[in-house]
Short mmCIF file of C-alpha atoms in Angstrom, two decimals:
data_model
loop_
_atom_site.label_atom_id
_atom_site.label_comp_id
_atom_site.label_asym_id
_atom_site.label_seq_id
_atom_site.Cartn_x
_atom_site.Cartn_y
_atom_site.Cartn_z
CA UNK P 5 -332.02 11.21 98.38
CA UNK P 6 -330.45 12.22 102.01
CA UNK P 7 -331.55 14.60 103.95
CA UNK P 8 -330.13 15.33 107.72
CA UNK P 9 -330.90 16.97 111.21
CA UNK P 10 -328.44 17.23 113.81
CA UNK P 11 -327.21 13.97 114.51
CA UNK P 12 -329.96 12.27 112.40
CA UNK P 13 -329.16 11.37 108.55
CA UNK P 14 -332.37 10.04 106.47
CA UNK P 15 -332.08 8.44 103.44
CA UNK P 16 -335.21 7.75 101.16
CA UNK P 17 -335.68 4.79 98.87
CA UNK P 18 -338.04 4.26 95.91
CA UNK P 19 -338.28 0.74 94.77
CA UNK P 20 -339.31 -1.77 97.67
CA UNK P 21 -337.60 -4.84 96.23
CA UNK P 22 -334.50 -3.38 95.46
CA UNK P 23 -334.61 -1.77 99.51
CA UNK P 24 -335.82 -4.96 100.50
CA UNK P 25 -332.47 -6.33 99.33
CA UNK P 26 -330.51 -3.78 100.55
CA UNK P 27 -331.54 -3.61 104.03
CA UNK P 28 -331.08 -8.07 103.92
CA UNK P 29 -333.93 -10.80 105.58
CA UNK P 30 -335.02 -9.07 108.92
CA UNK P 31 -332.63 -5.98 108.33
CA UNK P 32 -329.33 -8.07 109.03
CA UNK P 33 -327.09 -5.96 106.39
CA UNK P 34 -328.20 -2.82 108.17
CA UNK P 35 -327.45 -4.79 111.67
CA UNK P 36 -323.92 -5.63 110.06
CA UNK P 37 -323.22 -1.63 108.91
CA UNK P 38 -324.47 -0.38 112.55
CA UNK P 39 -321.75 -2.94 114.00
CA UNK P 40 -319.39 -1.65 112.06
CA UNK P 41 -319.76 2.30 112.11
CA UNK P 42 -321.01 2.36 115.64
CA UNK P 43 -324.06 4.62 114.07
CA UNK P 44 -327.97 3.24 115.12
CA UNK P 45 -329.55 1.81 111.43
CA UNK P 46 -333.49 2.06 111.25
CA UNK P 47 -336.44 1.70 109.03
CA UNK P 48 -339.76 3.22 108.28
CA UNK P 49 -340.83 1.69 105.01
CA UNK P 50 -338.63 2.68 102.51
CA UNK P 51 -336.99 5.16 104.96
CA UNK P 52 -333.47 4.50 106.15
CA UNK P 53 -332.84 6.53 108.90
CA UNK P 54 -328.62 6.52 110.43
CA UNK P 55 -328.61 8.31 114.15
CA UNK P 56 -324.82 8.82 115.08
CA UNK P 57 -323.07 12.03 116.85
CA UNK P 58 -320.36 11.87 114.23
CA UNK P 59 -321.34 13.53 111.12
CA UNK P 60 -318.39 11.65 109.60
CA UNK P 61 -319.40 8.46 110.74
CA UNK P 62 -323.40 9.30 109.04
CA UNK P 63 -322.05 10.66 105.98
CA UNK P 64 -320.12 7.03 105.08
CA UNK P 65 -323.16 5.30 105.76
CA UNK P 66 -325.31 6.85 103.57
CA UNK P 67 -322.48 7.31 101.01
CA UNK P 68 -322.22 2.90 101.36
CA UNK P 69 -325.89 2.08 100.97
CA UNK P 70 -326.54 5.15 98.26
CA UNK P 71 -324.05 3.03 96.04
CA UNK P 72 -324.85 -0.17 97.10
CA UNK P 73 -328.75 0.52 96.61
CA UNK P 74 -327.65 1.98 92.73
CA UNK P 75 -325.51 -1.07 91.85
CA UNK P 76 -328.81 -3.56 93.29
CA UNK P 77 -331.20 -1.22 90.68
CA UNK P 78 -328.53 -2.05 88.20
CA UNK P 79 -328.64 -5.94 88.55
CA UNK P 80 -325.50 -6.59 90.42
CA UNK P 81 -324.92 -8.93 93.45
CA UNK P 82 -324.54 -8.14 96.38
CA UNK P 83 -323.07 -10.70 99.18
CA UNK P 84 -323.28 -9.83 103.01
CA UNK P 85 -319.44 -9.87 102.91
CA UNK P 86 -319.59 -7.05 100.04
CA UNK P 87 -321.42 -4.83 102.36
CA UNK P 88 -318.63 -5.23 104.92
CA UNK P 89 -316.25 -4.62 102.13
CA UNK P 90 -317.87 -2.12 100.67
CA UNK P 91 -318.50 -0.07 104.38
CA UNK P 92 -314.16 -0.17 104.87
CA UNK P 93 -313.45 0.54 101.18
CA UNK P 94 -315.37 3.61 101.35
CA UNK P 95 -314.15 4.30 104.90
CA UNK P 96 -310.73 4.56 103.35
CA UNK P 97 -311.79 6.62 100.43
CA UNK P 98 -314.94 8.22 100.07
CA UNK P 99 -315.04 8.83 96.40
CA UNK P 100 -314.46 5.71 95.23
CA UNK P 101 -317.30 4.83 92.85
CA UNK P 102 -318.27 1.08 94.32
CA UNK P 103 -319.72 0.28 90.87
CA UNK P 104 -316.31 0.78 89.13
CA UNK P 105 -314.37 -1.39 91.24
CA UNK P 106 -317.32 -4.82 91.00
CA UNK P 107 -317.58 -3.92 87.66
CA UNK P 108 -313.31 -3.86 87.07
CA UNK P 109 -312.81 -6.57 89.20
CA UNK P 110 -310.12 -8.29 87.95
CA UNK P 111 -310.86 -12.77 87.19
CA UNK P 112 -308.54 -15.10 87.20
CA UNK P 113 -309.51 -18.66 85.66
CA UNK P 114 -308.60 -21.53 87.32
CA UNK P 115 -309.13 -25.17 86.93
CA UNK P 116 -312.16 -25.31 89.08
CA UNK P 117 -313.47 -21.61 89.11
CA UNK P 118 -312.49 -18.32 88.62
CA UNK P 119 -311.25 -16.11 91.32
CA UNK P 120 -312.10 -12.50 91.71
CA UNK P 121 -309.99 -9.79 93.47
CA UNK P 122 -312.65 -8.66 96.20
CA UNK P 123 -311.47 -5.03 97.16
CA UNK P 124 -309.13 -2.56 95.09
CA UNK P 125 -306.00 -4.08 97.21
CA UNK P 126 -306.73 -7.42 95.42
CA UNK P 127 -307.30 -5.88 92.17
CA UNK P 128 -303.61 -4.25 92.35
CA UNK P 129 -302.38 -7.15 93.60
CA UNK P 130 -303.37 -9.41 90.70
CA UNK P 131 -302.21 -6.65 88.26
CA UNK P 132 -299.12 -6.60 89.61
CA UNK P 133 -298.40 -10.31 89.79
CA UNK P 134 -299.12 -10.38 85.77
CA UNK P 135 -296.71 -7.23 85.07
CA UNK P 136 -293.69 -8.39 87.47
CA UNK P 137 -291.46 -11.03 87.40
CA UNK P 138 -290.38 -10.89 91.14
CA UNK P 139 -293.27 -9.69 93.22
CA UNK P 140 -293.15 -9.41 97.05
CA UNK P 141 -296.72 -9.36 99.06
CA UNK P 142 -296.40 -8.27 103.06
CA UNK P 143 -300.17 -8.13 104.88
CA UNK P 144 -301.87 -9.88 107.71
CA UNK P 145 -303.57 -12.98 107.17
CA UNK P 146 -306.84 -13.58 105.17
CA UNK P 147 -305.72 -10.32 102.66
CA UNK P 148 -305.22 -13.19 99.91
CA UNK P 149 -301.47 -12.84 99.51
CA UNK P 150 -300.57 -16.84 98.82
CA UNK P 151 -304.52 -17.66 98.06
CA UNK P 152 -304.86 -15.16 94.73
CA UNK P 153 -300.83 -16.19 94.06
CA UNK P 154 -302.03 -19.58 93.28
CA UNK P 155 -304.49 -18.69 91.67
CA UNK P 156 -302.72 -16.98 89.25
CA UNK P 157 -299.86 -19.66 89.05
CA UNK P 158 -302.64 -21.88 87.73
CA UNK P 159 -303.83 -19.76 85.47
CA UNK P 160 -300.33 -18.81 83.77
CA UNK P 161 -299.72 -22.92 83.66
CA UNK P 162 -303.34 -23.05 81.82
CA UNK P 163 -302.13 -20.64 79.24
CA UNK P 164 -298.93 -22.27 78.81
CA UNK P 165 -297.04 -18.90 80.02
CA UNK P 166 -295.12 -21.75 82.98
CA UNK P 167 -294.56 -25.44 82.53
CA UNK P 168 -294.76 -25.95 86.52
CA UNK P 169 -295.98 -24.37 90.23
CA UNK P 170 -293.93 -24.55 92.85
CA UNK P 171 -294.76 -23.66 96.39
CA UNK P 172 -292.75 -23.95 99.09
CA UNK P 173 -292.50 -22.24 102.91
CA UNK P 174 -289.93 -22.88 105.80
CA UNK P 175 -291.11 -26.30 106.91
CA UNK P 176 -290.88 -25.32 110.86
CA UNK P 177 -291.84 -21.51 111.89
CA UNK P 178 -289.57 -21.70 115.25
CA UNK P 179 -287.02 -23.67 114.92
CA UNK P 180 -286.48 -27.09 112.64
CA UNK P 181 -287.42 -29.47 115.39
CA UNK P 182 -288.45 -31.89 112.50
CA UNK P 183 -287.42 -34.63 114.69
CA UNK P 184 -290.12 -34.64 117.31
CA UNK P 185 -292.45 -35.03 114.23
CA UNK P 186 -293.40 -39.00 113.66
CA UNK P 187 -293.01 -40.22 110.13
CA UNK P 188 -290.45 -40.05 107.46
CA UNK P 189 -289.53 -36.04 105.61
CA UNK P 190 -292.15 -35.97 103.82
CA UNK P 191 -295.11 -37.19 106.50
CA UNK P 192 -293.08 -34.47 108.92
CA UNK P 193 -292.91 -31.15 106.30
CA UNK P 194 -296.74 -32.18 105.34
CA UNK P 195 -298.43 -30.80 108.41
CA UNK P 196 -296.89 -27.14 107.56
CA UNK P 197 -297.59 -27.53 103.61
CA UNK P 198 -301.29 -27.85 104.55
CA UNK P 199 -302.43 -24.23 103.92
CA UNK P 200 -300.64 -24.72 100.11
CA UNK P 201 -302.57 -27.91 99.99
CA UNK P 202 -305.69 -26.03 100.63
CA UNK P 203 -305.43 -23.49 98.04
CA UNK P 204 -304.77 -25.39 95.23
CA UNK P 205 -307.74 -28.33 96.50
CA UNK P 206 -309.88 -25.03 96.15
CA UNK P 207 -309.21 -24.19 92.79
CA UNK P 208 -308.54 -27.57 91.33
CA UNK P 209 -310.59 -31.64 92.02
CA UNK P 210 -308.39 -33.36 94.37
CA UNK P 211 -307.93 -36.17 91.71
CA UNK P 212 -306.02 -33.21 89.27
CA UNK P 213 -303.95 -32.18 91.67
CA UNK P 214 -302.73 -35.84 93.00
CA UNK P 215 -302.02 -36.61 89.05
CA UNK P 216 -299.87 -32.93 88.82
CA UNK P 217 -298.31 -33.86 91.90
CA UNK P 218 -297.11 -37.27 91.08
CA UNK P 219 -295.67 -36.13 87.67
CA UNK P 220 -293.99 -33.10 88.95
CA UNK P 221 -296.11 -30.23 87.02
CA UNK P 222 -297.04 -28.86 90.58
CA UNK P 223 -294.14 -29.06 93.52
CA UNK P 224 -295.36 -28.59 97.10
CA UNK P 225 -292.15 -28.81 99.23
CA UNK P 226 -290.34 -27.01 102.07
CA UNK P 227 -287.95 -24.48 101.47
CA UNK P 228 -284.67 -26.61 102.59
CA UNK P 229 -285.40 -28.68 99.31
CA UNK P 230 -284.55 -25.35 97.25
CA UNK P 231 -281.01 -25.51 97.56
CA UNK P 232 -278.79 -25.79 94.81
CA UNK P 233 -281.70 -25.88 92.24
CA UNK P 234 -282.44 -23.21 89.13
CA UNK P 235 -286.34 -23.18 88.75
CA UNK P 236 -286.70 -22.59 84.63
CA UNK P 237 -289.90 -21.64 83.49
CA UNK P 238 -291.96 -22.12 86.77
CA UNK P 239 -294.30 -20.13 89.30
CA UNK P 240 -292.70 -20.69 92.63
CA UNK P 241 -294.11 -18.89 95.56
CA UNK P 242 -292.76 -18.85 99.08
CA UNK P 243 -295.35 -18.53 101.42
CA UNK P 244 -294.67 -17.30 105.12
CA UNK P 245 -291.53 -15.66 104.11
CA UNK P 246 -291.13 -13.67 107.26
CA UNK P 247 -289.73 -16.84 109.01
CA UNK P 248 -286.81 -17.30 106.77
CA UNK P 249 -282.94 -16.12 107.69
CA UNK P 250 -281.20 -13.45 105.09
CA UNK P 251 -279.05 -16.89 103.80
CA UNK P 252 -282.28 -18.65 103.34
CA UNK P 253 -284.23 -15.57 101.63
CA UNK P 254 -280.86 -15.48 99.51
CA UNK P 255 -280.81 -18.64 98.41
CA UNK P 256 -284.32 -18.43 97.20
CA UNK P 257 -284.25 -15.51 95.51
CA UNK P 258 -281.34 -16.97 93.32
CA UNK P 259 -283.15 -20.36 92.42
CA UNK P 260 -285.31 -18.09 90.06
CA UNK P 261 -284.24 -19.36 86.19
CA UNK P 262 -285.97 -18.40 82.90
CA UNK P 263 -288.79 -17.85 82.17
CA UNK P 264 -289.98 -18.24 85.62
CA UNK P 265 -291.84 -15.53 88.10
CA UNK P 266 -291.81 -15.94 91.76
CA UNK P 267 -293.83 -14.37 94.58
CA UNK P 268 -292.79 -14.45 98.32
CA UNK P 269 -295.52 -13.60 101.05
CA UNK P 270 -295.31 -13.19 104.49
CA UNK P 271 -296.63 -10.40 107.56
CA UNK P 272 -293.87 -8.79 109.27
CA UNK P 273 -295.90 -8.69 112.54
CA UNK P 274 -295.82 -12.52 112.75
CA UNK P 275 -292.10 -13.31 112.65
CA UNK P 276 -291.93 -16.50 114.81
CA UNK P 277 -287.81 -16.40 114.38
CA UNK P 278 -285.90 -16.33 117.93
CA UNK P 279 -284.84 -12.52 118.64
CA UNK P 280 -281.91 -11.30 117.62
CA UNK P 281 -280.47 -8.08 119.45
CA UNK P 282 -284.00 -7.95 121.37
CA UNK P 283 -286.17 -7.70 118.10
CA UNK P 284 -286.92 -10.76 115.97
CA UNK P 285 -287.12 -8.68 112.84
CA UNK P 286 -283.28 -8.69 113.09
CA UNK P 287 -283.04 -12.21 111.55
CA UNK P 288 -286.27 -12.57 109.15
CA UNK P 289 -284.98 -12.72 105.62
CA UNK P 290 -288.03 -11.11 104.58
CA UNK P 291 -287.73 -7.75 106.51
CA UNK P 292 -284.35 -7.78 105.61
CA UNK P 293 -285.27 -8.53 101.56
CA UNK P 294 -287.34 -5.65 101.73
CA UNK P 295 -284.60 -3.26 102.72
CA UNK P 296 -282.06 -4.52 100.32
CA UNK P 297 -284.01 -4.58 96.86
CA UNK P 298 -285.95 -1.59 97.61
CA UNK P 299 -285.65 -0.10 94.23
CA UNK P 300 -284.47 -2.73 92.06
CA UNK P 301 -285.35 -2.35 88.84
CA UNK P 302 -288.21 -5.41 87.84
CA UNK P 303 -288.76 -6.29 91.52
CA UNK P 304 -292.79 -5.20 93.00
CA UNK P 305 -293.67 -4.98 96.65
CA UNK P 306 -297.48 -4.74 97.50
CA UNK P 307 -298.37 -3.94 101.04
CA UNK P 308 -301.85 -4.97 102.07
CA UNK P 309 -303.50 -3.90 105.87
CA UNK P 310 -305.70 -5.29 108.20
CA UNK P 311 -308.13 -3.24 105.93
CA UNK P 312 -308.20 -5.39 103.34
CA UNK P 313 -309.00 -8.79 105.10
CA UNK P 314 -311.24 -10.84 103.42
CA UNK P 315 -312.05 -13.44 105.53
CA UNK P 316 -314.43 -14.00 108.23
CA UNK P 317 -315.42 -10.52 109.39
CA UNK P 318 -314.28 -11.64 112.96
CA UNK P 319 -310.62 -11.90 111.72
CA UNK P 320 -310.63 -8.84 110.87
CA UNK P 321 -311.73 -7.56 114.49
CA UNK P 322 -309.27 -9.74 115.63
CA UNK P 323 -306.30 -8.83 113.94
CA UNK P 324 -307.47 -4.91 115.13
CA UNK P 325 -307.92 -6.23 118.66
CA UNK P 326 -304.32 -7.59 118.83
CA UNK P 327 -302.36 -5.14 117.06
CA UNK P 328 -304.31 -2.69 119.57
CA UNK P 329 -303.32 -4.69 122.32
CA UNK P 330 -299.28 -4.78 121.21
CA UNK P 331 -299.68 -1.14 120.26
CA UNK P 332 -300.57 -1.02 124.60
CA UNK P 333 -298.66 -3.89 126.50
CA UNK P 334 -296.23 -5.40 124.03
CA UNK P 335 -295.03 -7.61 126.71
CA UNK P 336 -298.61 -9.27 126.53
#
């Protein structure tokens, strides 16, 4: 189906509707996969043609829309945030069959809908969170770390495997200036809660989650409220771990009872603690967690990268952009 020149790779098609959905309304999939690889996308007919000086750079184009092209012929979807997935799966392995991992995706059912692990990080992640107990998730923001954790706390309390969620986070990120905050506790901790909030409004009416709220089956609260409590048969999952002391990682790691499985998240590049001995990854509970259970028996650490951001395709440029500028001026 590919054929090449010297910086030219051509890549022929033979069904004009499933092309047609391939290349997207006025090209704009192609436009996406030029973006991305740097390479020039164009079209004559059912003629792809990918004009890049990097062979490298040709050779995981054509390998993304060969696959994506055979999974359209086959009947599958294909969303303009799969191609973008699909382009930086590939990019970090080139044999991986596409079709195996949409086709394996891994669902988890919750209230409202059910949530699918979008790239093979997701996929381990969710398999991991149903064979561990104590799972620990480290990544940059929009990899799904707390979003695909509630998911599956919802799921497990739909199956009767937990009789209650809870999901807590350190209530101020620099500092507990809850003070300066108007309102009583609970009107100051909200503001910091939202993101938990959000999650769970996704996957459940508002209504249900107001009624589990009141009645205790679902706990949203800040971590201070976890002292000198043993969690029996519960999800808990503490989000934004990287801001919590060693005590505070500690004591939260010991409120685990039976029957219960808890998952803490958090990216070590955004520790907001003040520095300690110049570096602020001196103090963060969950750096230090890390280094102290490595190898405890029952205890799972998945590491996600900037690869494996699902949101917005911006936020993934943007994460690059700034860990490219640290990686340059870390003063800046």
């Amino acid at each position: 189906m590919a054929f090449s020149s010297h910086r030219v790779e051509t890549v022929d098609f033979d069904d004009p509707a499933v092309a047609a959905a391939l290349f997207g309304p006025h090209n704009v999939h192609l436009d996406m996969l030029a973006e991305a690889s740097g390479a020039r996308l164009t079209t004559r007919g059912l003629t792809l043609f990918v004009d890049s000086p990097d062979a490298a750079v040709r050779q995981l184009v054509c390998n993304v829309v060969v696959q994506l092209y055979a999974m359209l012929r086959e009947g599958t979807a294909i969303s303009r945030q799969d191609i973008l997935r699909s382009y930086t799966m590939l990019a970090n392995d080139p044999g991986l069959d596409l079709r195996q991992v949409f086709r394996e995706a891994v669902f988890v059912n919750t209230p409202r809908k059910s949530v699918a692990a979008r790239n093979v990080a997701q996929k381990t992640y969710l398999e991991i969170l149903r064979r561990y107990e104590m799972v620990f998730a480290v990544g940059p923001a929009g990899t799904g770390k707390t979003y695909l954790a509630v998911a599956m706390a919802l799921s497990l309390l739909q199956q009767h495997k937990v009789k209650r969620i809870v999901l807590t986070r350190p209530a101020v990120e620099a500092g507990e200036r809850l003070g300066f905050l108007p309102g009583d506790l609970v009107e100051k901790v909200n503001p910091y809660l939202r993101p938990l909030y959000d999650a769970l409004h996704d996957m459940m009416p508002q209504p249900k989650v107001a009624s589990m709220l009141e009645v205790g089956t679902i706990e949203v609260a800040p971590l201070a409220f976890m002292r000198g409590r043993t969690l029996n048969d519960a999800f808990i999952i503490l989000d934004e771990a990287q801001n919590t002391t060693h005590e505070q990682m500690k004591m939260f790691l010991t409120r685990m009872g039976f029957g219960s499985r808890v998952v803490v998240t958090g990216d070590t590049t955004q520790i907001d603690l003040p520095a300690q001995n110049d570096t602020p990854y001196g103090r963060s509970g969950l750096v230090h967690a890390l280094r102290v259970l490595q190898g405890v028996p029952g205890v799972a650490v998945h590491h996600f990268s900037k690869a494996d951001v699902v949101r917005h395709p911006l936020v993934g440029a943007i994460v690059s952009a700034y860990d490219d500028a640290e990686k340059t001026c870390p003063s800046v």
